[in-house]
XYZ file of C-alpha atoms in Angstrom:
241
model
C -65.818 13.197 -27.838
C -65.210 9.425 -27.621
C -61.864 7.832 -28.639
C -62.058 4.372 -30.128
C -58.919 2.331 -29.832
C -59.137 -0.877 -31.851
C -56.013 -2.376 -30.209
C -54.878 -6.041 -29.848
C -55.592 -9.088 -32.001
C -58.143 -9.024 -34.934
C -61.190 -10.006 -32.775
C -60.517 -7.086 -30.371
C -60.076 -4.669 -33.229
C -63.160 -5.820 -35.002
C -65.188 -5.604 -31.805
C -64.283 -1.915 -31.206
C -65.124 -1.001 -34.699
C -68.303 -3.013 -34.579
C -69.625 -1.134 -31.458
C -68.722 2.227 -32.916
C -71.216 1.328 -35.692
C -73.638 0.091 -33.042
C -73.558 3.422 -31.114
C -73.926 5.410 -34.348
C -77.030 3.334 -35.334
C -78.522 3.997 -31.999
C -77.651 7.730 -32.411
C -75.678 7.511 -29.083
C -72.491 9.209 -30.608
C -71.575 11.890 -32.849
C -68.126 13.277 -32.100
C -65.531 10.447 -32.166
C -61.871 9.591 -33.081
C -60.316 6.224 -34.107
C -56.796 5.766 -32.929
C -54.755 2.776 -34.000
C -51.408 1.301 -33.018
C -49.848 -2.126 -32.986
C -47.580 -1.139 -30.028
C -48.847 -0.002 -26.633
C -45.725 2.159 -26.292
C -46.926 4.475 -29.010
C -50.569 4.793 -27.756
C -49.979 7.634 -25.348
C -48.267 9.772 -28.160
C -51.399 9.196 -30.485
C -54.427 9.382 -28.274
C -56.190 12.851 -27.323
C -56.729 13.897 -23.893
C -60.222 12.631 -23.743
C -62.899 11.717 -21.173
C -64.206 8.476 -22.906
C -62.403 5.583 -24.487
C -63.601 2.302 -26.021
C -60.774 -0.251 -26.383
C -60.145 -3.690 -27.334
C -57.320 -5.591 -25.316
C -57.126 -4.187 -21.897
C -53.402 -3.551 -22.334
C -54.364 -0.251 -24.082
C -55.417 1.212 -20.689
C -51.824 1.215 -19.817
C -51.213 3.641 -22.728
C -54.298 5.759 -21.848
C -53.056 6.098 -18.103
C -49.551 7.020 -19.360
C -51.233 9.919 -21.239
C -53.590 11.088 -18.593
C -51.438 10.353 -15.417
C -54.450 10.200 -12.943
C -53.747 9.956 -9.177
C -56.105 6.963 -8.596
C -57.902 4.348 -10.624
C -60.759 1.931 -10.192
C -60.680 -1.228 -12.354
C -64.082 -3.220 -12.595
C -62.659 -6.518 -13.930
C -63.028 -10.221 -13.719
C -59.310 -10.489 -13.267
C -56.826 -8.354 -11.160
C -54.437 -7.798 -14.047
C -51.631 -7.721 -11.429
C -49.494 -10.624 -12.741
C -45.999 -9.234 -12.726
C -43.894 -11.136 -15.341
C -44.162 -9.092 -18.606
C -46.404 -6.301 -19.855
C -49.435 -7.531 -21.345
C -53.293 -7.579 -20.855
C -52.867 -9.620 -17.599
C -50.372 -7.376 -16.099
C -50.984 -3.830 -17.315
C -52.126 -2.681 -13.856
C -49.117 -4.070 -12.048
C -46.897 -2.211 -14.410
C -49.077 0.945 -14.185
C -48.478 0.896 -10.403
C -44.787 0.001 -10.377
C -44.116 2.715 -12.885
C -46.080 5.287 -10.950
C -48.337 6.091 -13.799
C -51.005 5.995 -11.233
C -50.423 6.196 -7.461
C -53.248 3.907 -6.071
C -55.728 1.514 -7.556
C -58.708 -0.580 -6.525
C -59.966 -3.649 -8.420
C -63.719 -4.372 -7.979
C -65.294 -7.747 -8.741
C -62.495 -10.066 -9.807
C -62.852 -13.847 -9.569
C -59.419 -15.018 -10.813
C -57.040 -14.023 -8.113
C -53.945 -16.196 -8.228
C -50.866 -16.421 -10.371
C -50.971 -18.733 -13.439
C -47.549 -20.323 -12.830
C -45.314 -20.783 -9.871
C -42.792 -18.145 -11.443
C -45.470 -15.627 -11.783
C -45.691 -13.034 -8.969
C -48.811 -11.052 -8.139
C -48.171 -7.374 -7.508
C -49.618 -6.250 -4.226
C -48.439 -2.728 -3.455
C -50.598 0.452 -3.421
C -53.809 -1.683 -4.618
C -56.900 -2.858 -2.745
C -58.915 -5.790 -4.138
C -62.545 -6.440 -3.478
C -63.560 -9.733 -5.235
C -66.928 -10.636 -6.611
C -67.059 -13.695 -4.522
C -65.817 -14.844 -1.117
C -62.117 -15.200 -1.410
C -59.371 -15.609 1.320
C -55.797 -14.744 1.623
C -52.897 -15.717 3.998
C -51.987 -12.793 6.262
C -49.104 -13.418 8.689
C -49.750 -17.153 8.679
C -53.607 -16.895 9.109
C -56.323 -17.156 6.403
C -58.459 -13.864 6.399
C -61.303 -13.138 3.901
C -61.279 -10.193 1.496
C -64.148 -7.772 1.684
C -66.099 -8.875 -1.240
C -69.368 -8.144 -3.188
C -70.945 -11.484 -2.168
C -71.006 -11.041 1.597
C -70.292 -7.285 2.198
C -72.276 -4.088 1.614
C -71.309 -2.375 -1.635
C -71.562 1.086 -0.054
C -69.238 0.018 2.675
C -66.793 -1.299 0.126
C -66.866 1.978 -1.927
C -66.569 4.071 1.321
C -63.297 2.140 1.973
C -62.170 2.642 -1.508
C -62.973 6.397 -1.476
C -60.819 6.801 1.865
C -57.978 4.908 0.157
C -58.208 6.644 -3.311
C -59.538 10.152 -2.702
C -62.521 11.510 -4.761
C -61.124 11.699 -8.306
C -60.549 8.649 -10.406
C -59.926 7.028 -13.738
C -62.410 4.119 -14.149
C -61.766 1.164 -16.475
C -64.657 -1.264 -17.081
C -63.484 -4.738 -18.397
C -66.768 -6.243 -19.903
C -65.301 -9.681 -19.019
C -66.676 -8.998 -15.594
C -70.039 -10.042 -16.836
C -71.191 -13.739 -16.693
C -70.414 -16.038 -19.765
C -73.926 -15.611 -21.321
C -73.159 -11.902 -22.307
C -70.590 -13.077 -24.692
C -68.537 -9.779 -25.088
C -65.007 -10.767 -24.009
C -62.789 -13.360 -25.530
C -61.594 -15.406 -22.582
C -62.765 -16.180 -19.069
C -65.861 -14.268 -17.813
C -66.728 -13.074 -14.366
C -69.781 -13.431 -12.117
C -71.753 -10.182 -12.476
C -75.253 -9.961 -14.100
C -75.763 -6.768 -15.977
C -78.029 -5.449 -13.185
C -75.129 -6.047 -10.688
C -72.702 -4.344 -12.831
C -75.025 -1.261 -13.432
C -75.524 -0.998 -9.679
C -71.607 -1.082 -9.044
C -71.155 1.633 -11.852
C -74.035 3.723 -10.373
C -72.570 3.800 -7.043
C -69.020 4.575 -8.361
C -70.487 7.468 -10.225
C -72.393 8.756 -7.078
C -69.241 8.287 -4.704
C -66.423 9.443 -6.987
C -65.649 12.055 -9.489
C -64.810 10.072 -12.681
C -62.300 12.068 -14.519
C -62.119 9.790 -17.509
C -63.165 6.127 -18.270
C -62.603 3.303 -20.802
C -64.779 0.301 -21.717
C -62.348 -2.517 -22.363
C -62.058 -6.154 -23.839
C -64.792 -5.638 -26.489
C -64.495 -8.415 -29.003
C -66.282 -9.361 -32.114
C -68.251 -12.019 -30.207
C -70.680 -9.105 -29.530
C -71.964 -9.240 -32.926
C -73.740 -12.544 -32.223
C -74.805 -11.703 -28.688
C -78.060 -9.856 -27.975
C -77.361 -9.837 -24.302
C -73.849 -8.451 -25.046
C -75.113 -5.537 -27.279
C -77.600 -4.572 -24.593
C -74.953 -4.693 -21.861
C -72.564 -2.571 -23.788
C -75.135 0.057 -24.613
C -76.323 0.364 -21.094
C -72.853 0.651 -19.692
C -71.905 3.282 -22.306
C -75.070 5.265 -21.672
C -74.601 5.309 -17.977
C -71.070 6.341 -18.055
C -71.558 8.995 -20.623
C -74.934 10.268 -19.068
């Protein structure tokens, strides 16, 4: 079964319901459930124990993880979602780690790495970050490059991730990880092409046991995006195949 969670503002809710119809038209789905909630705190009580979720605002992943309690998590996302100020779509992973809903996490392919304001802290404990592009950080007074998808081998990165996380994971794929021309998410997009995202996901499937997954940040922009529809369908088919 696939659980659809039209969570968040209206564009996110409408986007999730649109892709439900898209999948039905293409005969890619039969058994499904729709779960609605205006508050993330109620999601874990309402959603079923499922293996596949399609969600609007990425904050809904917090509710799913609260329900499933996986040991490890991989997030493929243009953003780290590790801001640590208040619980929302930009901080859900930080609070998931802080509250021990998941033990360890890896973020693959982010491009936006830094806090948005001087008062915003970035959560750094029990998480590894592998950016899409070459990025550096200060470690004990010296600048050091992150391992990244631009200059490092993907299999080497996933090997390190597997040693850190173990074999079984929860996978969340934020569709804003794709470049702007795919027009799926509402805000800033990432740097991956569809082919690059598919390669990442194929290797994640090959190297990990995906216990459950979600596809996140689907907005109603996808209605008017041929590339966006193609990307969503291909990601869905890969993860459910």
